[in-house]
Amino acid sequence: QSAKTADQGKVLRVGSETTFAPFEFQDEKTKDYIGFDMDLIKAVGKQMGMEAQVQSMGFDGLIPALEAGNIDVAISGMTITDERAKKVNFSKPYYKSGLSMVVKADNNTLKSFKDLEGKRIAVQIGTTGASEAKKIKDVKVREFNNAPEAFIELSSGGVDAVVNDLPVNEYYIAQAGGKDAKIVGEPLNSEEYGIAVAKKNTELTDKINKAMDELKKNGEYEKIYVKWFGK
Ligand code: ARG
């Protein structure tokens, strides 16, 4: 509790790539950054007596920004991986995800990941989707700055499939205009999202974990989850 008082009113500098609905995206009217991650980091900040201020940046710029000390945390649907954990600390996992594939709604030949051999795939640069897609035999992987651009490429026929996080694919198809697309096959893997913090900032990682425990205990996490994902 004493730490809480010390940090009162301090700004928590948050980095995120904000075109990843329903985790982080811009409200068309207010231009605010909204989504599951945005509500979560605001609540975590509040719990620590800090005000979360979000800066939008490229996904592949988040870890460098943490290393440079330009932001305090990154929350961006970021999967906890061993490779990233060499460069940054992660909070405890806060969301279970996984990769899935999206094809055109009228495509009846691509049914699962094994059908992607030799195909053209769009991904977001710097993501787990990008690294998994590159492992497929004879593929042509095209990397885009964000997921919406990858979906546009699919829509215009420039690629055969998009490999991206399942909940984002689901949101795109159900609510973000992806009427001409569908998810096929089983998820490729399971992944967990974590909040990333600079290596040297171990104290902050501990505080974030404590704040998250508290939000789970007091029902706030559950409220935010239900708001964005339903039951
Ligand atoms: N979960 C994937 C990863 O960590 C994709 C995250 C992309 N996030 C974003 N906000 N664009 O590589």
PDB file of C-alpha atoms and ligand atoms in Angstrom:
ATOM      1  CA  GLN A   1       0.000   0.000   0.000  1.00  0.00           C
ATOM      2  CA  SER A   2       2.905   2.362   0.635  1.00  0.00           C
ATOM      3  CA  ALA A   3       4.126   1.881  -2.955  1.00  0.00           C
ATOM      4  CA  LYS A   4       0.665   2.834  -4.110  1.00  0.00           C
ATOM      5  CA  THR A   5       0.862   6.198  -2.394  1.00  0.00           C
ATOM      6  CA  ALA A   6       4.342   6.858  -3.749  1.00  0.00           C
ATOM      7  CA  ASP A   7       3.190   6.376  -7.326  1.00  0.00           C
ATOM      8  CA  GLN A   8      -0.050   8.323  -6.950  1.00  0.00           C
ATOM      9  CA  GLY A   9      -0.733  10.410 -10.046  1.00  0.00           C
ATOM     10  CA  LYS A  10       2.280   9.108 -11.940  1.00  0.00           C
ATOM     11  CA  VAL A  11       1.982   8.377 -15.610  1.00  0.00           C
ATOM     12  CA  LEU A  12       2.403   4.818 -16.854  1.00  0.00           C
ATOM     13  CA  ARG A  13       3.759   5.085 -20.396  1.00  0.00           C
ATOM     14  CA  VAL A  14       2.096   2.341 -22.426  1.00  0.00           C
ATOM     15  CA  GLY A  15       3.068   1.276 -25.944  1.00  0.00           C
ATOM     16  CA  SER A  16       0.702  -0.634 -28.222  1.00  0.00           C
ATOM     17  CA  GLU A  17       0.070  -1.351 -31.903  1.00  0.00           C
ATOM     18  CA  THR A  18      -3.482  -0.148 -31.968  1.00  0.00           C
ATOM     19  CA  THR A  19      -5.108  -1.838 -34.964  1.00  0.00           C
ATOM     20  CA  PHE A  20      -5.717  -5.188 -33.310  1.00  0.00           C
ATOM     21  CA  ALA A  21      -9.403  -5.337 -32.402  1.00  0.00           C
ATOM     22  CA  PRO A  22     -10.814  -6.376 -29.987  1.00  0.00           C
ATOM     23  CA  PHE A  23      -7.598  -5.929 -27.961  1.00  0.00           C
ATOM     24  CA  GLU A  24      -6.569  -2.435 -29.056  1.00  0.00           C
ATOM     25  CA  PHE A  25      -8.179  -0.239 -31.675  1.00  0.00           C
ATOM     26  CA  GLN A  26      -9.356   3.294 -32.169  1.00  0.00           C
ATOM     27  CA  ASP A  27     -12.904   4.392 -31.440  1.00  0.00           C
ATOM     28  CA  GLU A  28     -14.067   5.921 -34.723  1.00  0.00           C
ATOM     29  CA  LYS A  29     -15.860   8.808 -33.061  1.00  0.00           C
ATOM     30  CA  THR A  30     -13.820   9.699 -29.981  1.00  0.00           C
ATOM     31  CA  LYS A  31     -10.460   8.533 -31.452  1.00  0.00           C
ATOM     32  CA  ASP A  32      -9.718   6.968 -28.048  1.00  0.00           C
ATOM     33  CA  TYR A  33      -7.838   3.694 -27.942  1.00  0.00           C
ATOM     34  CA  ILE A  34     -10.272   1.063 -26.760  1.00  0.00           C
ATOM     35  CA  GLY A  35     -10.366  -2.717 -26.351  1.00  0.00           C
ATOM     36  CA  PHE A  36      -9.664  -5.476 -23.868  1.00  0.00           C
ATOM     37  CA  ASP A  37      -5.972  -4.621 -23.419  1.00  0.00           C
ATOM     38  CA  MET A  38      -6.740  -0.915 -23.086  1.00  0.00           C
ATOM     39  CA  ASP A  39      -9.310  -1.505 -20.327  1.00  0.00           C
ATOM     40  CA  LEU A  40      -6.971  -3.946 -18.618  1.00  0.00           C
ATOM     41  CA  ILE A  41      -3.955  -1.644 -18.576  1.00  0.00           C
ATOM     42  CA  LYS A  42      -6.081   1.276 -17.363  1.00  0.00           C
ATOM     43  CA  ALA A  43      -7.352  -0.892 -14.509  1.00  0.00           C
ATOM     44  CA  VAL A  44      -3.833  -2.173 -13.713  1.00  0.00           C
ATOM     45  CA  GLY A  45      -2.529   1.406 -13.723  1.00  0.00           C
ATOM     46  CA  LYS A  46      -5.340   2.592 -11.476  1.00  0.00           C
ATOM     47  CA  GLN A  47      -4.662  -0.271  -9.091  1.00  0.00           C
ATOM     48  CA  MET A  48      -1.046   0.934  -8.868  1.00  0.00           C
ATOM     49  CA  GLY A  49      -2.144   4.544  -8.448  1.00  0.00           C
ATOM     50  CA  MET A  50      -0.928   5.421 -11.941  1.00  0.00           C
ATOM     51  CA  GLU A  51      -2.548   6.809 -15.046  1.00  0.00           C
ATOM     52  CA  ALA A  52      -2.019   4.741 -18.211  1.00  0.00           C
ATOM     53  CA  GLN A  53      -1.191   6.865 -21.261  1.00  0.00           C
ATOM     54  CA  VAL A  54      -1.127   4.951 -24.526  1.00  0.00           C
ATOM     55  CA  GLN A  55       1.233   5.652 -27.409  1.00  0.00           C
ATOM     56  CA  SER A  56       0.552   3.882 -30.678  1.00  0.00           C
ATOM     57  CA  MET A  57       3.544   2.393 -32.491  1.00  0.00           C
ATOM     58  CA  GLY A  58       4.552  -0.419 -34.826  1.00  0.00           C
ATOM     59  CA  PHE A  59       4.355  -3.881 -33.276  1.00  0.00           C
ATOM     60  CA  ASP A  60       8.002  -4.572 -34.078  1.00  0.00           C
ATOM     61  CA  GLY A  61       8.932  -1.284 -32.375  1.00  0.00           C
ATOM     62  CA  LEU A  62       7.492  -2.176 -28.974  1.00  0.00           C
ATOM     63  CA  ILE A  63      10.380  -4.214 -27.556  1.00  0.00           C
ATOM     64  CA  PRO A  64      13.002  -1.725 -28.823  1.00  0.00           C
ATOM     65  CA  ALA A  65      10.953   1.093 -27.200  1.00  0.00           C
ATOM     66  CA  LEU A  66      10.991  -0.778 -23.884  1.00  0.00           C
ATOM     67  CA  GLU A  67      14.722  -1.404 -24.174  1.00  0.00           C
ATOM     68  CA  ALA A  68      15.322   2.278 -24.930  1.00  0.00           C
ATOM     69  CA  GLY A  69      13.209   3.328 -21.933  1.00  0.00           C
ATOM     70  CA  ASN A  70      10.749   5.246 -24.106  1.00  0.00           C
ATOM     71  CA  ILE A  71       7.770   3.370 -22.654  1.00  0.00           C
ATOM     72  CA  ASP A  72       7.244   1.617 -19.312  1.00  0.00           C
ATOM     73  CA  VAL A  73       5.098  -1.260 -20.548  1.00  0.00           C
ATOM     74  CA  ALA A  74       3.831  -2.765 -23.780  1.00  0.00           C
ATOM     75  CA  ILE A  75       0.385  -4.318 -23.951  1.00  0.00           C
ATOM     76  CA  SER A  76      -0.470  -5.372 -27.457  1.00  0.00           C
ATOM     77  CA  GLY A  77      -1.875  -8.883 -27.585  1.00  0.00           C
ATOM     78  CA  MET A  78       1.775  -9.829 -27.232  1.00  0.00           C
ATOM     79  CA  THR A  79       2.462 -13.536 -26.967  1.00  0.00           C
ATOM     80  CA  ILE A  80       4.906 -14.606 -24.284  1.00  0.00           C
ATOM     81  CA  THR A  81       7.756 -16.326 -26.150  1.00  0.00           C
ATOM     82  CA  ASP A  82      11.187 -17.517 -25.028  1.00  0.00           C
ATOM     83  CA  GLU A  83      12.843 -15.329 -27.620  1.00  0.00           C
ATOM     84  CA  ARG A  84      11.093 -12.170 -26.411  1.00  0.00           C
ATOM     85  CA  ALA A  85      11.652 -13.135 -22.779  1.00  0.00           C
ATOM     86  CA  LYS A  86      15.387 -12.796 -23.416  1.00  0.00           C
ATOM     87  CA  LYS A  87      14.856  -9.086 -24.063  1.00  0.00           C
ATOM     88  CA  VAL A  88      11.962  -8.113 -21.786  1.00  0.00           C
ATOM     89  CA  ASN A  89      10.141  -9.330 -18.704  1.00  0.00           C
ATOM     90  CA  PHE A  90       6.585 -10.531 -18.990  1.00  0.00           C
ATOM     91  CA  SER A  91       3.812 -10.269 -16.462  1.00  0.00           C
ATOM     92  CA  LYS A  92       1.842 -13.390 -15.691  1.00  0.00           C
ATOM     93  CA  PRO A  93      -0.284 -14.436 -18.679  1.00  0.00           C
ATOM     94  CA  TYR A  94      -3.564 -12.535 -18.924  1.00  0.00           C
ATOM     95  CA  TYR A  95      -5.223 -14.084 -21.988  1.00  0.00           C
ATOM     96  CA  LYS A  96      -5.134 -17.481 -23.748  1.00  0.00           C
ATOM     97  CA  SER A  97      -4.894 -17.206 -27.520  1.00  0.00           C
ATOM     98  CA  GLY A  98      -3.559 -19.083 -30.525  1.00  0.00           C
ATOM     99  CA  LEU A  99      -2.997 -18.752 -34.260  1.00  0.00           C
ATOM    100  CA  SER A 100      -5.596 -19.532 -36.854  1.00  0.00           C
ATOM    101  CA  MET A 101      -5.916 -19.181 -40.607  1.00  0.00           C
ATOM    102  CA  VAL A 102      -8.340 -17.090 -42.611  1.00  0.00           C
ATOM    103  CA  VAL A 103      -9.217 -17.651 -46.279  1.00  0.00           C
ATOM    104  CA  LYS A 104     -11.776 -16.181 -48.683  1.00  0.00           C
ATOM    105  CA  ALA A 105     -15.306 -17.371 -47.878  1.00  0.00           C
ATOM    106  CA  ASP A 106     -15.599 -19.024 -51.290  1.00  0.00           C
ATOM    107  CA  ASN A 107     -12.310 -20.926 -51.002  1.00  0.00           C
ATOM    108  CA  ASN A 108     -13.005 -24.651 -50.745  1.00  0.00           C
ATOM    109  CA  THR A 109      -9.492 -25.993 -51.222  1.00  0.00           C
ATOM    110  CA  LEU A 110      -7.638 -24.569 -48.214  1.00  0.00           C
ATOM    111  CA  LYS A 111      -9.012 -26.350 -45.179  1.00  0.00           C
ATOM    112  CA  SER A 112      -6.148 -26.513 -42.690  1.00  0.00           C
ATOM    113  CA  PHE A 113      -2.564 -25.448 -42.095  1.00  0.00           C
ATOM    114  CA  LYS A 114      -1.173 -28.398 -44.022  1.00  0.00           C
ATOM    115  CA  ASP A 115      -2.881 -27.078 -47.164  1.00  0.00           C
ATOM    116  CA  LEU A 116      -0.740 -23.931 -46.995  1.00  0.00           C
ATOM    117  CA  GLU A 117       2.382 -25.522 -48.506  1.00  0.00           C
ATOM    118  CA  GLY A 118       3.479 -23.514 -51.510  1.00  0.00           C
ATOM    119  CA  LYS A 119       0.770 -20.892 -50.929  1.00  0.00           C
ATOM    120  CA  ARG A 120       0.879 -17.107 -50.486  1.00  0.00           C
ATOM    121  CA  ILE A 121       0.282 -15.988 -46.909  1.00  0.00           C
ATOM    122  CA  ALA A 122      -0.167 -12.511 -45.423  1.00  0.00           C
ATOM    123  CA  VAL A 123       0.943 -11.812 -41.857  1.00  0.00           C
ATOM    124  CA  GLN A 124       1.741  -8.887 -39.585  1.00  0.00           C
ATOM    125  CA  ILE A 125       5.437  -8.112 -39.326  1.00  0.00           C
ATOM    126  CA  GLY A 126       7.187  -9.195 -36.136  1.00  0.00           C
ATOM    127  CA  THR A 127       4.388 -11.471 -34.942  1.00  0.00           C
ATOM    128  CA  THR A 128       4.227 -15.131 -33.992  1.00  0.00           C
ATOM    129  CA  GLY A 129       1.972 -15.553 -37.036  1.00  0.00           C
ATOM    130  CA  ALA A 130       4.828 -14.346 -39.229  1.00  0.00           C
ATOM    131  CA  SER A 131       7.351 -16.747 -37.733  1.00  0.00           C
ATOM    132  CA  GLU A 132       4.987 -19.729 -37.877  1.00  0.00           C
ATOM    133  CA  ALA A 133       3.986 -18.985 -41.475  1.00  0.00           C
ATOM    134  CA  LYS A 134       7.636 -18.890 -42.517  1.00  0.00           C
ATOM    135  CA  LYS A 135       8.093 -22.474 -41.284  1.00  0.00           C
ATOM    136  CA  ILE A 136       5.645 -23.836 -43.850  1.00  0.00           C
ATOM    137  CA  LYS A 137       7.257 -25.510 -46.838  1.00  0.00           C
ATOM    138  CA  ASP A 138       7.668 -23.450 -50.033  1.00  0.00           C
ATOM    139  CA  VAL A 139       5.437 -20.608 -48.822  1.00  0.00           C
ATOM    140  CA  LYS A 140       5.537 -17.045 -49.978  1.00  0.00           C
ATOM    141  CA  VAL A 141       5.032 -14.929 -46.856  1.00  0.00           C
ATOM    142  CA  ARG A 142       4.113 -11.272 -47.275  1.00  0.00           C
ATOM    143  CA  GLU A 143       4.560  -9.136 -44.182  1.00  0.00           C
ATOM    144  CA  PHE A 144       2.336  -6.141 -43.514  1.00  0.00           C
ATOM    145  CA  ASN A 145       2.543  -3.385 -40.915  1.00  0.00           C
ATOM    146  CA  ASN A 146      -0.707  -4.456 -39.323  1.00  0.00           C
ATOM    147  CA  ALA A 147      -3.407  -7.103 -39.427  1.00  0.00           C
ATOM    148  CA  PRO A 148      -6.011  -4.964 -41.277  1.00  0.00           C
ATOM    149  CA  GLU A 149      -3.560  -4.561 -44.192  1.00  0.00           C
ATOM    150  CA  ALA A 150      -3.051  -8.320 -44.300  1.00  0.00           C
ATOM    151  CA  PHE A 151      -6.837  -8.805 -44.453  1.00  0.00           C
ATOM    152  CA  ILE A 152      -7.145  -6.265 -47.278  1.00  0.00           C
ATOM    153  CA  GLU A 153      -4.561  -8.237 -49.235  1.00  0.00           C
ATOM    154  CA  LEU A 154      -6.594 -11.414 -48.767  1.00  0.00           C
ATOM    155  CA  SER A 155      -9.751  -9.632 -49.812  1.00  0.00           C
ATOM    156  CA  SER A 156      -8.149  -8.318 -52.996  1.00  0.00           C
ATOM    157  CA  GLY A 157      -6.772 -11.758 -53.886  1.00  0.00           C
ATOM    158  CA  GLY A 158      -3.095 -10.920 -53.406  1.00  0.00           C
ATOM    159  CA  VAL A 159      -2.658 -13.829 -50.986  1.00  0.00           C
ATOM    160  CA  ASP A 160      -4.388 -17.149 -50.340  1.00  0.00           C
ATOM    161  CA  ALA A 161      -4.558 -16.911 -46.547  1.00  0.00           C
ATOM    162  CA  VAL A 162      -3.870 -14.785 -43.482  1.00  0.00           C
ATOM    163  CA  VAL A 163      -2.234 -16.340 -40.411  1.00  0.00           C
ATOM    164  CA  ASN A 164      -3.098 -14.321 -37.310  1.00  0.00           C
ATOM    165  CA  ASP A 165      -4.402 -14.555 -33.754  1.00  0.00           C
ATOM    166  CA  LEU A 166      -7.732 -16.410 -33.524  1.00  0.00           C
ATOM    167  CA  PRO A 167      -9.716 -13.868 -31.438  1.00  0.00           C
ATOM    168  CA  VAL A 168      -8.674 -11.072 -33.818  1.00  0.00           C
ATOM    169  CA  ASN A 169      -9.655 -13.165 -36.835  1.00  0.00           C
ATOM    170  CA  GLU A 170     -13.017 -13.897 -35.216  1.00  0.00           C
ATOM    171  CA  TYR A 171     -13.624 -10.236 -34.479  1.00  0.00           C
ATOM    172  CA  TYR A 172     -12.674  -9.241 -38.034  1.00  0.00           C
ATOM    173  CA  ILE A 173     -15.117 -11.705 -39.572  1.00  0.00           C
ATOM    174  CA  ALA A 174     -17.970 -11.040 -37.159  1.00  0.00           C
ATOM    175  CA  GLN A 175     -17.688  -7.292 -36.669  1.00  0.00           C
ATOM    176  CA  ALA A 176     -15.026  -5.582 -38.728  1.00  0.00           C
ATOM    177  CA  GLY A 177     -16.137  -6.065 -42.303  1.00  0.00           C
ATOM    178  CA  GLY A 178     -14.639  -9.481 -43.038  1.00  0.00           C
ATOM    179  CA  LYS A 179     -17.844 -10.813 -44.571  1.00  0.00           C
ATOM    180  CA  ASP A 180     -15.992 -12.304 -47.533  1.00  0.00           C
ATOM    181  CA  ALA A 181     -13.622 -14.283 -45.293  1.00  0.00           C
ATOM    182  CA  LYS A 182     -13.786 -17.338 -43.048  1.00  0.00           C
ATOM    183  CA  ILE A 183     -11.670 -19.152 -40.473  1.00  0.00           C
ATOM    184  CA  VAL A 184     -10.780 -22.722 -41.400  1.00  0.00           C
ATOM    185  CA  GLY A 185      -9.187 -25.601 -39.533  1.00  0.00           C
ATOM    186  CA  GLU A 186      -8.157 -25.960 -35.942  1.00  0.00           C
ATOM    187  CA  PRO A 187      -5.969 -23.359 -34.227  1.00  0.00           C
ATOM    188  CA  LEU A 188      -2.300 -24.063 -34.997  1.00  0.00           C
ATOM    189  CA  ASN A 189      -1.103 -23.680 -31.409  1.00  0.00           C
ATOM    190  CA  SER A 190      -1.944 -22.129 -28.098  1.00  0.00           C
ATOM    191  CA  GLU A 191      -0.321 -18.913 -26.966  1.00  0.00           C
ATOM    192  CA  GLU A 192      -0.603 -16.660 -23.945  1.00  0.00           C
ATOM    193  CA  TYR A 193      -0.482 -12.889 -23.869  1.00  0.00           C
ATOM    194  CA  GLY A 194       1.553 -10.999 -21.313  1.00  0.00           C
ATOM    195  CA  ILE A 195       2.336  -7.397 -20.480  1.00  0.00           C
ATOM    196  CA  ALA A 196       5.969  -6.673 -21.383  1.00  0.00           C
ATOM    197  CA  VAL A 197       8.237  -4.589 -19.143  1.00  0.00           C
ATOM    198  CA  ALA A 198      11.889  -3.554 -19.535  1.00  0.00           C
ATOM    199  CA  LYS A 199      14.312  -6.145 -18.106  1.00  0.00           C
ATOM    200  CA  LYS A 200      15.793  -3.785 -15.573  1.00  0.00           C
ATOM    201  CA  ASN A 201      12.383  -2.762 -14.279  1.00  0.00           C
ATOM    202  CA  THR A 202      11.694  -5.880 -12.167  1.00  0.00           C
ATOM    203  CA  GLU A 203       9.927  -3.844  -9.529  1.00  0.00           C
ATOM    204  CA  LEU A 204       7.297  -2.739 -12.032  1.00  0.00           C
ATOM    205  CA  THR A 205       6.711  -6.315 -13.237  1.00  0.00           C
ATOM    206  CA  ASP A 206       6.037  -7.352  -9.622  1.00  0.00           C
ATOM    207  CA  LYS A 207       3.646  -4.473  -9.100  1.00  0.00           C
ATOM    208  CA  ILE A 208       1.774  -5.314 -12.288  1.00  0.00           C
ATOM    209  CA  ASN A 209       1.424  -8.949 -11.238  1.00  0.00           C
ATOM    210  CA  LYS A 210       0.098  -7.893  -7.847  1.00  0.00           C
ATOM    211  CA  ALA A 211      -2.346  -5.483  -9.476  1.00  0.00           C
ATOM    212  CA  MET A 212      -3.568  -8.229 -11.817  1.00  0.00           C
ATOM    213  CA  ASP A 213      -4.062 -10.629  -8.912  1.00  0.00           C
ATOM    214  CA  GLU A 214      -6.154  -7.982  -7.217  1.00  0.00           C
ATOM    215  CA  LEU A 215      -8.244  -7.360 -10.354  1.00  0.00           C
ATOM    216  CA  LYS A 216      -8.903 -11.091 -10.610  1.00  0.00           C
ATOM    217  CA  LYS A 217      -9.916 -11.235  -6.968  1.00  0.00           C
ATOM    218  CA  ASN A 218     -12.209  -8.224  -7.021  1.00  0.00           C
ATOM    219  CA  GLY A 219     -14.028  -9.228 -10.222  1.00  0.00           C
ATOM    220  CA  GLU A 220     -12.731  -6.339 -12.331  1.00  0.00           C
ATOM    221  CA  TYR A 221     -10.796  -8.620 -14.718  1.00  0.00           C
ATOM    222  CA  GLU A 222     -13.918 -10.736 -15.233  1.00  0.00           C
ATOM    223  CA  LYS A 223     -15.981  -7.611 -15.970  1.00  0.00           C
ATOM    224  CA  ILE A 224     -13.513  -6.455 -18.631  1.00  0.00           C
ATOM    225  CA  TYR A 225     -13.352  -9.963 -20.138  1.00  0.00           C
ATOM    226  CA  VAL A 226     -17.122 -10.234 -20.414  1.00  0.00           C
ATOM    227  CA  LYS A 227     -17.357  -6.725 -21.901  1.00  0.00           C
ATOM    228  CA  TRP A 228     -15.167  -7.713 -24.867  1.00  0.00           C
ATOM    229  CA  PHE A 229     -15.687 -11.454 -25.271  1.00  0.00           C
ATOM    230  CA  GLY A 230     -19.043 -12.201 -23.713  1.00  0.00           C
ATOM    231  CA  LYS A 231     -19.184 -15.242 -21.453  1.00  0.00           C
TER     232      LYS A 231
HETATM  233  N1  ARG B   1       0.128 -12.416 -30.567  1.00  0.00           N
HETATM  234  C1  ARG B   1       0.928 -12.131 -31.709  1.00  0.00           C
HETATM  235  C2  ARG B   1       2.353 -11.895 -31.297  1.00  0.00           C
HETATM  236  O1  ARG B   1       2.611 -11.634 -30.167  1.00  0.00           O
HETATM  237  C3  ARG B   1       0.422 -10.945 -32.502  1.00  0.00           C
HETATM  238  C4  ARG B   1       0.262  -9.685 -31.725  1.00  0.00           C
HETATM  239  C5  ARG B   1      -0.026  -8.475 -32.587  1.00  0.00           C
HETATM  240  N2  ARG B   1      -0.507  -7.390 -31.792  1.00  0.00           N
HETATM  241  C6  ARG B   1      -0.883  -6.204 -32.247  1.00  0.00           C
HETATM  242  N3  ARG B   1      -1.355  -5.343 -31.416  1.00  0.00           N
HETATM  243  N4  ARG B   1      -0.801  -5.928 -33.509  1.00  0.00           N
HETATM  244  O2  ARG B   1       3.255 -11.953 -32.089  1.00  0.00           O
END
